[in-house]
């Protein structure tokens, strides 16, 4: 294990793959001769500590033990949480890591997240625990709503992967969903992902606004285009629209978002 400690610390996937192929134990432990806080570390723990996501993925695929505890009682989940690595936390939770195990000092992973102000991780763990208990969170947490506004795709998708509902409303934002918040701020990449995951384009905010209305009022033409195309057949030619479509308001909204109305002739009273 000592020879492969460097590979794990550096995120060297080929080196670790070769070592495992040569009959290395995936759950072998290592004690650092330099750092007395590192006792009984596994490859997974080292990868979590250093934030090497590709190596974490490899080790999870190879069925590394999720819940082994080091000499201080910390698990891979606690270690990744204590270092604020929300993407790895999400991976471990999805793989089935236990959230109830405690380090000798600091408590559970949730305790560490709360103590260190890692709000995204707090919500990942809480949402995962609720989903594991058979209950889905019925609201969009403020911190995830904030991530949606900023277009932080990874954080929103991680929350959803941990059990969040794609159309959960945020009470502080008039019941807006993540899709609405992404639309309001022109976050095209996040809008695309949420649409792929089945986010409702018909959901309404407390004021009656739909995602399309919100995007149009914000003049986010790219988002309007995404929403219109999502609701149209694959053969629909968005760029060929030359007149309003009977019974459909999308053209009017697209016209508003495009800014073409600014140069339209002004009607004067007779």
PDB file of C-alpha atoms in Angstrom:
ATOM      1  CA  UNK A   1       0.000   0.000   0.000  1.00  0.00           C
ATOM      2  CA  UNK A   2       2.833   2.406   0.773  1.00  0.00           C
ATOM      3  CA  UNK A   3       4.018   2.379  -2.845  1.00  0.00           C
ATOM      4  CA  UNK A   4       0.524   3.110  -4.090  1.00  0.00           C
ATOM      5  CA  UNK A   5      -0.166   5.860  -1.570  1.00  0.00           C
ATOM      6  CA  UNK A   6       1.519   8.299  -3.959  1.00  0.00           C
ATOM      7  CA  UNK A   7      -0.683   7.144  -6.819  1.00  0.00           C
ATOM      8  CA  UNK A   8      -3.826   7.722  -4.783  1.00  0.00           C
ATOM      9  CA  UNK A   9      -2.630  11.078  -3.469  1.00  0.00           C
ATOM     10  CA  UNK A  10      -1.807  12.224  -6.998  1.00  0.00           C
ATOM     11  CA  UNK A  11      -4.962  10.801  -8.572  1.00  0.00           C
ATOM     12  CA  UNK A  12      -2.908   8.482 -10.788  1.00  0.00           C
ATOM     13  CA  UNK A  13      -5.667   6.256 -12.181  1.00  0.00           C
ATOM     14  CA  UNK A  14      -3.394   4.116 -14.436  1.00  0.00           C
ATOM     15  CA  UNK A  15      -0.991   3.424 -11.548  1.00  0.00           C
ATOM     16  CA  UNK A  16      -3.791   2.364  -9.215  1.00  0.00           C
ATOM     17  CA  UNK A  17      -5.450   0.297 -11.946  1.00  0.00           C
ATOM     18  CA  UNK A  18      -2.172  -1.517 -12.568  1.00  0.00           C
ATOM     19  CA  UNK A  19      -1.609  -2.122  -8.869  1.00  0.00           C
ATOM     20  CA  UNK A  20      -5.086  -3.569  -8.430  1.00  0.00           C
ATOM     21  CA  UNK A  21      -4.581  -5.771 -11.491  1.00  0.00           C
ATOM     22  CA  UNK A  22      -1.422  -7.106  -9.848  1.00  0.00           C
ATOM     23  CA  UNK A  23      -3.512  -8.366  -6.916  1.00  0.00           C
ATOM     24  CA  UNK A  24      -3.295  -5.240  -4.772  1.00  0.00           C
ATOM     25  CA  UNK A  25      -6.059  -5.047  -2.177  1.00  0.00           C
ATOM     26  CA  UNK A  26      -8.520  -2.257  -2.872  1.00  0.00           C
ATOM     27  CA  UNK A  27      -9.160  -1.802   0.849  1.00  0.00           C
ATOM     28  CA  UNK A  28      -5.544  -1.980   2.028  1.00  0.00           C
ATOM     29  CA  UNK A  29      -4.771   0.620   4.697  1.00  0.00           C
ATOM     30  CA  UNK A  30      -1.846   2.992   5.140  1.00  0.00           C
ATOM     31  CA  UNK A  31      -0.378   5.006   8.023  1.00  0.00           C
ATOM     32  CA  UNK A  32       1.507   8.180   7.188  1.00  0.00           C
ATOM     33  CA  UNK A  33       4.984   8.329   8.754  1.00  0.00           C
ATOM     34  CA  UNK A  34       4.820  12.133   8.536  1.00  0.00           C
ATOM     35  CA  UNK A  35       1.250  12.956   9.570  1.00  0.00           C
ATOM     36  CA  UNK A  36      -0.064  11.251  12.692  1.00  0.00           C
ATOM     37  CA  UNK A  37      -3.597  12.298  11.754  1.00  0.00           C
ATOM     38  CA  UNK A  38      -3.466   9.889   8.826  1.00  0.00           C
ATOM     39  CA  UNK A  39      -3.954   6.417  10.272  1.00  0.00           C
ATOM     40  CA  UNK A  40      -5.682   3.500   8.602  1.00  0.00           C
ATOM     41  CA  UNK A  41      -6.352   5.368   5.349  1.00  0.00           C
ATOM     42  CA  UNK A  42      -7.639   3.426   2.354  1.00  0.00           C
ATOM     43  CA  UNK A  43      -7.152   4.334  -1.301  1.00  0.00           C
ATOM     44  CA  UNK A  44     -10.684   5.719  -1.359  1.00  0.00           C
ATOM     45  CA  UNK A  45     -10.029   7.905   1.666  1.00  0.00           C
ATOM     46  CA  UNK A  46      -6.867   9.324   0.108  1.00  0.00           C
ATOM     47  CA  UNK A  47      -8.653  10.036  -3.176  1.00  0.00           C
ATOM     48  CA  UNK A  48     -11.449  11.785  -1.262  1.00  0.00           C
ATOM     49  CA  UNK A  49      -8.973  13.799   0.783  1.00  0.00           C
ATOM     50  CA  UNK A  50      -7.176  15.042  -2.337  1.00  0.00           C
ATOM     51  CA  UNK A  51     -10.348  15.530  -4.393  1.00  0.00           C
ATOM     52  CA  UNK A  52      -9.400  13.184  -7.231  1.00  0.00           C
ATOM     53  CA  UNK A  53     -12.835  12.515  -8.716  1.00  0.00           C
ATOM     54  CA  UNK A  54     -11.788  10.162 -11.574  1.00  0.00           C
ATOM     55  CA  UNK A  55      -9.980   7.947  -9.059  1.00  0.00           C
ATOM     56  CA  UNK A  56     -12.991   7.972  -6.744  1.00  0.00           C
ATOM     57  CA  UNK A  57     -15.128   6.836  -9.677  1.00  0.00           C
ATOM     58  CA  UNK A  58     -12.693   3.994 -10.427  1.00  0.00           C
ATOM     59  CA  UNK A  59     -12.582   2.834  -6.820  1.00  0.00           C
ATOM     60  CA  UNK A  60     -16.362   2.897  -6.508  1.00  0.00           C
ATOM     61  CA  UNK A  61     -16.648   0.886  -9.712  1.00  0.00           C
ATOM     62  CA  UNK A  62     -14.215  -1.640  -8.218  1.00  0.00           C
ATOM     63  CA  UNK A  63     -16.422  -1.887  -5.099  1.00  0.00           C
ATOM     64  CA  UNK A  64     -14.102  -0.207  -2.607  1.00  0.00           C
ATOM     65  CA  UNK A  65     -15.547  -0.318   0.895  1.00  0.00           C
ATOM     66  CA  UNK A  66     -17.586   2.811   1.518  1.00  0.00           C
ATOM     67  CA  UNK A  67     -17.824   2.645   5.272  1.00  0.00           C
ATOM     68  CA  UNK A  68     -14.392   1.659   6.552  1.00  0.00           C
ATOM     69  CA  UNK A  69     -13.218   3.995   9.309  1.00  0.00           C
ATOM     70  CA  UNK A  70      -9.693   5.268   9.775  1.00  0.00           C
ATOM     71  CA  UNK A  71      -7.824   5.413  13.060  1.00  0.00           C
ATOM     72  CA  UNK A  72      -9.932   8.401  14.103  1.00  0.00           C
ATOM     73  CA  UNK A  73     -13.263   6.925  13.070  1.00  0.00           C
ATOM     74  CA  UNK A  74     -13.586   8.989   9.886  1.00  0.00           C
ATOM     75  CA  UNK A  75     -15.086   7.447   6.761  1.00  0.00           C
ATOM     76  CA  UNK A  76     -14.541   8.454   3.140  1.00  0.00           C
ATOM     77  CA  UNK A  77     -17.804  10.421   3.358  1.00  0.00           C
ATOM     78  CA  UNK A  78     -16.690  12.291   6.460  1.00  0.00           C
ATOM     79  CA  UNK A  79     -13.288  13.046   4.916  1.00  0.00           C
ATOM     80  CA  UNK A  80     -14.765  14.398   1.671  1.00  0.00           C
ATOM     81  CA  UNK A  81     -17.340  16.410   3.631  1.00  0.00           C
ATOM     82  CA  UNK A  82     -14.754  17.899   5.985  1.00  0.00           C
ATOM     83  CA  UNK A  83     -12.836  19.117   2.938  1.00  0.00           C
ATOM     84  CA  UNK A  84     -15.887  20.588   1.200  1.00  0.00           C
ATOM     85  CA  UNK A  85     -15.818  18.253  -1.785  1.00  0.00           C
ATOM     86  CA  UNK A  86     -19.511  18.263  -2.669  1.00  0.00           C
ATOM     87  CA  UNK A  87     -19.148  16.368  -5.958  1.00  0.00           C
ATOM     88  CA  UNK A  88     -17.443  13.451  -4.216  1.00  0.00           C
ATOM     89  CA  UNK A  89     -19.973  13.575  -1.380  1.00  0.00           C
ATOM     90  CA  UNK A  90     -22.734  13.173  -3.972  1.00  0.00           C
ATOM     91  CA  UNK A  91     -20.936  10.186  -5.527  1.00  0.00           C
ATOM     92  CA  UNK A  92     -20.523   8.462  -2.182  1.00  0.00           C
ATOM     93  CA  UNK A  93     -24.137   9.050  -1.179  1.00  0.00           C
ATOM     94  CA  UNK A  94     -25.386   7.652  -4.470  1.00  0.00           C
ATOM     95  CA  UNK A  95     -23.149   4.627  -3.968  1.00  0.00           C
ATOM     96  CA  UNK A  96     -24.783   3.989  -0.589  1.00  0.00           C
ATOM     97  CA  UNK A  97     -22.364   5.439   1.959  1.00  0.00           C
ATOM     98  CA  UNK A  98     -23.749   5.487   5.490  1.00  0.00           C
ATOM     99  CA  UNK A  99     -24.427   8.902   6.974  1.00  0.00           C
ATOM    100  CA  UNK A 100     -24.809   7.791  10.595  1.00  0.00           C
ATOM    101  CA  UNK A 101     -21.188   6.807  11.261  1.00  0.00           C
ATOM    102  CA  UNK A 102     -19.233   9.160  13.522  1.00  0.00           C
ATOM    103  CA  UNK A 103     -15.624  10.238  13.752  1.00  0.00           C
ATOM    104  CA  UNK A 104     -14.272  10.335  17.298  1.00  0.00           C
ATOM    105  CA  UNK A 105     -14.058  14.108  17.073  1.00  0.00           C
ATOM    106  CA  UNK A 106     -16.556  16.037  14.998  1.00  0.00           C
ATOM    107  CA  UNK A 107     -19.423  13.578  14.706  1.00  0.00           C
ATOM    108  CA  UNK A 108     -21.180  12.559  11.498  1.00  0.00           C
ATOM    109  CA  UNK A 109     -20.636  13.903   7.999  1.00  0.00           C
ATOM    110  CA  UNK A 110     -23.675  16.149   8.486  1.00  0.00           C
ATOM    111  CA  UNK A 111     -22.168  17.500  11.704  1.00  0.00           C
ATOM    112  CA  UNK A 112     -18.964  18.380   9.848  1.00  0.00           C
ATOM    113  CA  UNK A 113     -20.868  20.053   7.005  1.00  0.00           C
ATOM    114  CA  UNK A 114     -22.915  22.179   9.388  1.00  0.00           C
ATOM    115  CA  UNK A 115     -19.932  23.128  11.530  1.00  0.00           C
ATOM    116  CA  UNK A 116     -17.886  24.231   8.519  1.00  0.00           C
ATOM    117  CA  UNK A 117     -20.665  26.037   6.682  1.00  0.00           C
ATOM    118  CA  UNK A 118     -20.822  23.726   3.675  1.00  0.00           C
ATOM    119  CA  UNK A 119     -24.477  24.438   2.945  1.00  0.00           C
ATOM    120  CA  UNK A 120     -24.645  22.544  -0.338  1.00  0.00           C
ATOM    121  CA  UNK A 121     -23.310  19.400   1.326  1.00  0.00           C
ATOM    122  CA  UNK A 122     -25.783  19.832   4.186  1.00  0.00           C
ATOM    123  CA  UNK A 123     -28.623  19.740   1.668  1.00  0.00           C
ATOM    124  CA  UNK A 124     -27.134  16.795  -0.233  1.00  0.00           C
ATOM    125  CA  UNK A 125     -26.993  14.728   2.946  1.00  0.00           C
ATOM    126  CA  UNK A 126     -30.406  15.797   4.227  1.00  0.00           C
ATOM    127  CA  UNK A 127     -32.057  15.138   0.880  1.00  0.00           C
ATOM    128  CA  UNK A 128     -30.360  11.747   0.597  1.00  0.00           C
ATOM    129  CA  UNK A 129     -31.444  10.773   4.098  1.00  0.00           C
ATOM    130  CA  UNK A 130     -35.029  11.821   3.375  1.00  0.00           C
ATOM    131  CA  UNK A 131     -35.075   9.851   0.126  1.00  0.00           C
ATOM    132  CA  UNK A 132     -33.589   6.804   1.867  1.00  0.00           C
ATOM    133  CA  UNK A 133     -36.379   7.023   4.441  1.00  0.00           C
ATOM    134  CA  UNK A 134     -38.958   7.041   1.658  1.00  0.00           C
ATOM    135  CA  UNK A 135     -39.826  10.732   1.836  1.00  0.00           C
ATOM    136  CA  UNK A 136     -38.899  13.253  -0.829  1.00  0.00           C
ATOM    137  CA  UNK A 137     -38.104  16.861   0.020  1.00  0.00           C
ATOM    138  CA  UNK A 138     -41.118  18.857  -1.193  1.00  0.00           C
ATOM    139  CA  UNK A 139     -39.346  22.218  -1.455  1.00  0.00           C
ATOM    140  CA  UNK A 140     -36.254  23.517  -3.220  1.00  0.00           C
ATOM    141  CA  UNK A 141     -33.657  24.500  -0.582  1.00  0.00           C
ATOM    142  CA  UNK A 142     -32.479  28.112  -0.685  1.00  0.00           C
ATOM    143  CA  UNK A 143     -28.870  27.129  -1.329  1.00  0.00           C
ATOM    144  CA  UNK A 144     -29.860  25.009  -4.345  1.00  0.00           C
ATOM    145  CA  UNK A 145     -32.148  27.789  -5.561  1.00  0.00           C
ATOM    146  CA  UNK A 146     -29.120  30.078  -5.370  1.00  0.00           C
ATOM    147  CA  UNK A 147     -27.085  27.576  -7.370  1.00  0.00           C
ATOM    148  CA  UNK A 148     -29.808  27.494 -10.037  1.00  0.00           C
ATOM    149  CA  UNK A 149     -29.745  31.287 -10.315  1.00  0.00           C
ATOM    150  CA  UNK A 150     -25.988  31.223 -10.821  1.00  0.00           C
ATOM    151  CA  UNK A 151     -26.146  28.363 -13.312  1.00  0.00           C
ATOM    152  CA  UNK A 152     -24.145  25.973 -11.139  1.00  0.00           C
ATOM    153  CA  UNK A 153     -25.105  22.862 -13.060  1.00  0.00           C
ATOM    154  CA  UNK A 154     -23.111  20.403 -10.956  1.00  0.00           C
ATOM    155  CA  UNK A 155     -24.599  21.496  -7.635  1.00  0.00           C
ATOM    156  CA  UNK A 156     -28.185  21.384  -8.883  1.00  0.00           C
ATOM    157  CA  UNK A 157     -27.738  17.997 -10.571  1.00  0.00           C
ATOM    158  CA  UNK A 158     -26.010  16.562  -7.507  1.00  0.00           C
ATOM    159  CA  UNK A 159     -28.951  17.600  -5.346  1.00  0.00           C
ATOM    160  CA  UNK A 160     -31.357  15.970  -7.783  1.00  0.00           C
ATOM    161  CA  UNK A 161     -29.243  12.810  -7.873  1.00  0.00           C
ATOM    162  CA  UNK A 162     -29.418  12.629  -4.081  1.00  0.00           C
ATOM    163  CA  UNK A 163     -33.209  12.552  -4.192  1.00  0.00           C
ATOM    164  CA  UNK A 164     -34.346  16.113  -4.868  1.00  0.00           C
ATOM    165  CA  UNK A 165     -37.500  16.654  -6.927  1.00  0.00           C
ATOM    166  CA  UNK A 166     -36.905  18.376 -10.249  1.00  0.00           C
ATOM    167  CA  UNK A 167     -40.039  20.514  -9.890  1.00  0.00           C
ATOM    168  CA  UNK A 168     -39.717  21.283  -6.183  1.00  0.00           C
ATOM    169  CA  UNK A 169     -40.746  24.908  -5.518  1.00  0.00           C
ATOM    170  CA  UNK A 170     -38.776  27.433  -3.505  1.00  0.00           C
ATOM    171  CA  UNK A 171     -41.115  29.345  -1.145  1.00  0.00           C
ATOM    172  CA  UNK A 172     -38.807  32.370  -0.968  1.00  0.00           C
ATOM    173  CA  UNK A 173     -38.992  32.775  -4.765  1.00  0.00           C
ATOM    174  CA  UNK A 174     -42.798  32.736  -5.147  1.00  0.00           C
ATOM    175  CA  UNK A 175     -42.729  28.976  -5.552  1.00  0.00           C
ATOM    176  CA  UNK A 176     -40.276  29.065  -8.459  1.00  0.00           C
ATOM    177  CA  UNK A 177     -38.718  25.790  -9.545  1.00  0.00           C
ATOM    178  CA  UNK A 178     -35.055  25.333 -10.450  1.00  0.00           C
ATOM    179  CA  UNK A 179     -36.025  25.593 -14.125  1.00  0.00           C
ATOM    180  CA  UNK A 180     -37.780  28.920 -13.550  1.00  0.00           C
ATOM    181  CA  UNK A 181     -34.796  30.329 -11.690  1.00  0.00           C
ATOM    182  CA  UNK A 182     -32.434  29.182 -14.438  1.00  0.00           C
ATOM    183  CA  UNK A 183     -34.731  30.743 -17.054  1.00  0.00           C
ATOM    184  CA  UNK A 184     -34.944  34.026 -15.151  1.00  0.00           C
ATOM    185  CA  UNK A 185     -31.165  34.321 -15.201  1.00  0.00           C
ATOM    186  CA  UNK A 186     -30.473  33.051 -18.708  1.00  0.00           C
ATOM    187  CA  UNK A 187     -28.633  29.901 -17.612  1.00  0.00           C
ATOM    188  CA  UNK A 188     -28.882  27.956 -20.861  1.00  0.00           C
ATOM    189  CA  UNK A 189     -26.677  25.009 -19.845  1.00  0.00           C
ATOM    190  CA  UNK A 190     -28.713  24.368 -16.717  1.00  0.00           C
ATOM    191  CA  UNK A 191     -32.000  24.824 -18.569  1.00  0.00           C
ATOM    192  CA  UNK A 192     -30.913  22.155 -21.062  1.00  0.00           C
ATOM    193  CA  UNK A 193     -30.054  19.685 -18.298  1.00  0.00           C
ATOM    194  CA  UNK A 194     -33.271  20.284 -16.391  1.00  0.00           C
ATOM    195  CA  UNK A 195     -35.346  19.797 -19.531  1.00  0.00           C
ATOM    196  CA  UNK A 196     -33.516  16.511 -20.151  1.00  0.00           C
ATOM    197  CA  UNK A 197     -34.483  15.430 -16.643  1.00  0.00           C
ATOM    198  CA  UNK A 198     -38.146  16.163 -17.255  1.00  0.00           C
ATOM    199  CA  UNK A 199     -38.578  19.544 -15.576  1.00  0.00           C
ATOM    200  CA  UNK A 200     -42.079  20.848 -16.239  1.00  0.00           C
ATOM    201  CA  UNK A 201     -42.416  23.726 -18.683  1.00  0.00           C
ATOM    202  CA  UNK A 202     -46.034  24.145 -17.576  1.00  0.00           C
ATOM    203  CA  UNK A 203     -45.395  24.689 -13.867  1.00  0.00           C
ATOM    204  CA  UNK A 204     -46.486  28.099 -12.617  1.00  0.00           C
ATOM    205  CA  UNK A 205     -45.010  30.463 -10.094  1.00  0.00           C
ATOM    206  CA  UNK A 206     -47.302  32.064  -7.497  1.00  0.00           C
ATOM    207  CA  UNK A 207     -47.915  34.975  -9.888  1.00  0.00           C
ATOM    208  CA  UNK A 208     -48.946  32.594 -12.673  1.00  0.00           C
ATOM    209  CA  UNK A 209     -45.720  32.891 -14.669  1.00  0.00           C
ATOM    210  CA  UNK A 210     -44.414  29.838 -16.528  1.00  0.00           C
ATOM    211  CA  UNK A 211     -40.738  29.230 -17.390  1.00  0.00           C
ATOM    212  CA  UNK A 212     -41.348  30.542 -20.919  1.00  0.00           C
ATOM    213  CA  UNK A 213     -42.946  33.743 -19.673  1.00  0.00           C
ATOM    214  CA  UNK A 214     -40.127  34.277 -17.202  1.00  0.00           C
ATOM    215  CA  UNK A 215     -37.442  33.784 -19.860  1.00  0.00           C
ATOM    216  CA  UNK A 216     -39.207  36.080 -22.333  1.00  0.00           C
ATOM    217  CA  UNK A 217     -39.698  38.871 -19.817  1.00  0.00           C
ATOM    218  CA  UNK A 218     -35.999  38.657 -19.028  1.00  0.00           C
ATOM    219  CA  UNK A 219     -35.183  38.896 -22.758  1.00  0.00           C
ATOM    220  CA  UNK A 220     -33.243  35.622 -22.623  1.00  0.00           C
ATOM    221  CA  UNK A 221     -33.715  34.668 -26.256  1.00  0.00           C
ATOM    222  CA  UNK A 222     -31.536  31.566 -26.099  1.00  0.00           C
ATOM    223  CA  UNK A 223     -33.594  30.162 -23.246  1.00  0.00           C
ATOM    224  CA  UNK A 224     -36.863  31.026 -25.019  1.00  0.00           C
ATOM    225  CA  UNK A 225     -35.587  29.118 -28.034  1.00  0.00           C
ATOM    226  CA  UNK A 226     -34.751  26.099 -25.860  1.00  0.00           C
ATOM    227  CA  UNK A 227     -38.203  26.066 -24.301  1.00  0.00           C
ATOM    228  CA  UNK A 228     -40.022  26.496 -27.614  1.00  0.00           C
ATOM    229  CA  UNK A 229     -37.980  23.752 -29.276  1.00  0.00           C
ATOM    230  CA  UNK A 230     -38.549  21.468 -26.300  1.00  0.00           C
ATOM    231  CA  UNK A 231     -42.302  21.746 -26.794  1.00  0.00           C
ATOM    232  CA  UNK A 232     -42.188  21.317 -30.573  1.00  0.00           C
ATOM    233  CA  UNK A 233     -41.725  18.214 -32.762  1.00  0.00           C
ATOM    234  CA  UNK A 234     -38.141  17.464 -33.909  1.00  0.00           C
ATOM    235  CA  UNK A 235     -39.053  18.720 -37.416  1.00  0.00           C
ATOM    236  CA  UNK A 236     -40.148  22.148 -36.146  1.00  0.00           C
ATOM    237  CA  UNK A 237     -38.091  24.935 -37.775  1.00  0.00           C
ATOM    238  CA  UNK A 238     -37.786  27.696 -35.203  1.00  0.00           C
ATOM    239  CA  UNK A 239     -35.878  29.992 -37.566  1.00  0.00           C
ATOM    240  CA  UNK A 240     -38.547  29.757 -40.279  1.00  0.00           C
ATOM    241  CA  UNK A 241     -41.269  31.380 -38.158  1.00  0.00           C
ATOM    242  CA  UNK A 242     -42.602  34.389 -40.075  1.00  0.00           C
ATOM    243  CA  UNK A 243     -46.023  34.805 -38.504  1.00  0.00           C
ATOM    244  CA  UNK A 244     -47.786  33.902 -35.267  1.00  0.00           C
ATOM    245  CA  UNK A 245     -48.922  30.312 -34.918  1.00  0.00           C
ATOM    246  CA  UNK A 246     -52.634  29.956 -34.287  1.00  0.00           C
ATOM    247  CA  UNK A 247     -53.384  29.320 -30.627  1.00  0.00           C
ATOM    248  CA  UNK A 248     -49.728  29.457 -29.605  1.00  0.00           C
ATOM    249  CA  UNK A 249     -48.169  32.364 -27.695  1.00  0.00           C
ATOM    250  CA  UNK A 250     -44.532  31.335 -28.149  1.00  0.00           C
ATOM    251  CA  UNK A 251     -43.985  33.575 -31.172  1.00  0.00           C
ATOM    252  CA  UNK A 252     -45.111  36.653 -29.293  1.00  0.00           C
ATOM    253  CA  UNK A 253     -42.832  35.754 -26.423  1.00  0.00           C
ATOM    254  CA  UNK A 254     -39.919  35.097 -28.761  1.00  0.00           C
ATOM    255  CA  UNK A 255     -40.558  38.435 -30.478  1.00  0.00           C
ATOM    256  CA  UNK A 256     -40.431  40.188 -27.101  1.00  0.00           C
ATOM    257  CA  UNK A 257     -37.245  38.367 -26.116  1.00  0.00           C
ATOM    258  CA  UNK A 258     -35.504  39.074 -29.429  1.00  0.00           C
ATOM    259  CA  UNK A 259     -35.724  42.837 -29.028  1.00  0.00           C
ATOM    260  CA  UNK A 260     -37.168  43.260 -32.546  1.00  0.00           C
ATOM    261  CA  UNK A 261     -40.127  45.093 -31.033  1.00  0.00           C
ATOM    262  CA  UNK A 262     -37.832  48.033 -30.337  1.00  0.00           C
ATOM    263  CA  UNK A 263     -37.617  48.825 -34.063  1.00  0.00           C
ATOM    264  CA  UNK A 264     -41.241  48.041 -34.877  1.00  0.00           C
ATOM    265  CA  UNK A 265     -43.315  50.943 -36.258  1.00  0.00           C
ATOM    266  CA  UNK A 266     -45.326  52.853 -33.689  1.00  0.00           C
ATOM    267  CA  UNK A 267     -49.053  53.212 -34.247  1.00  0.00           C
ATOM    268  CA  UNK A 268     -50.398  56.737 -33.879  1.00  0.00           C
ATOM    269  CA  UNK A 269     -54.021  57.662 -33.166  1.00  0.00           C
ATOM    270  CA  UNK A 270     -56.091  58.595 -36.206  1.00  0.00           C
TER     271      UNK A 270
END
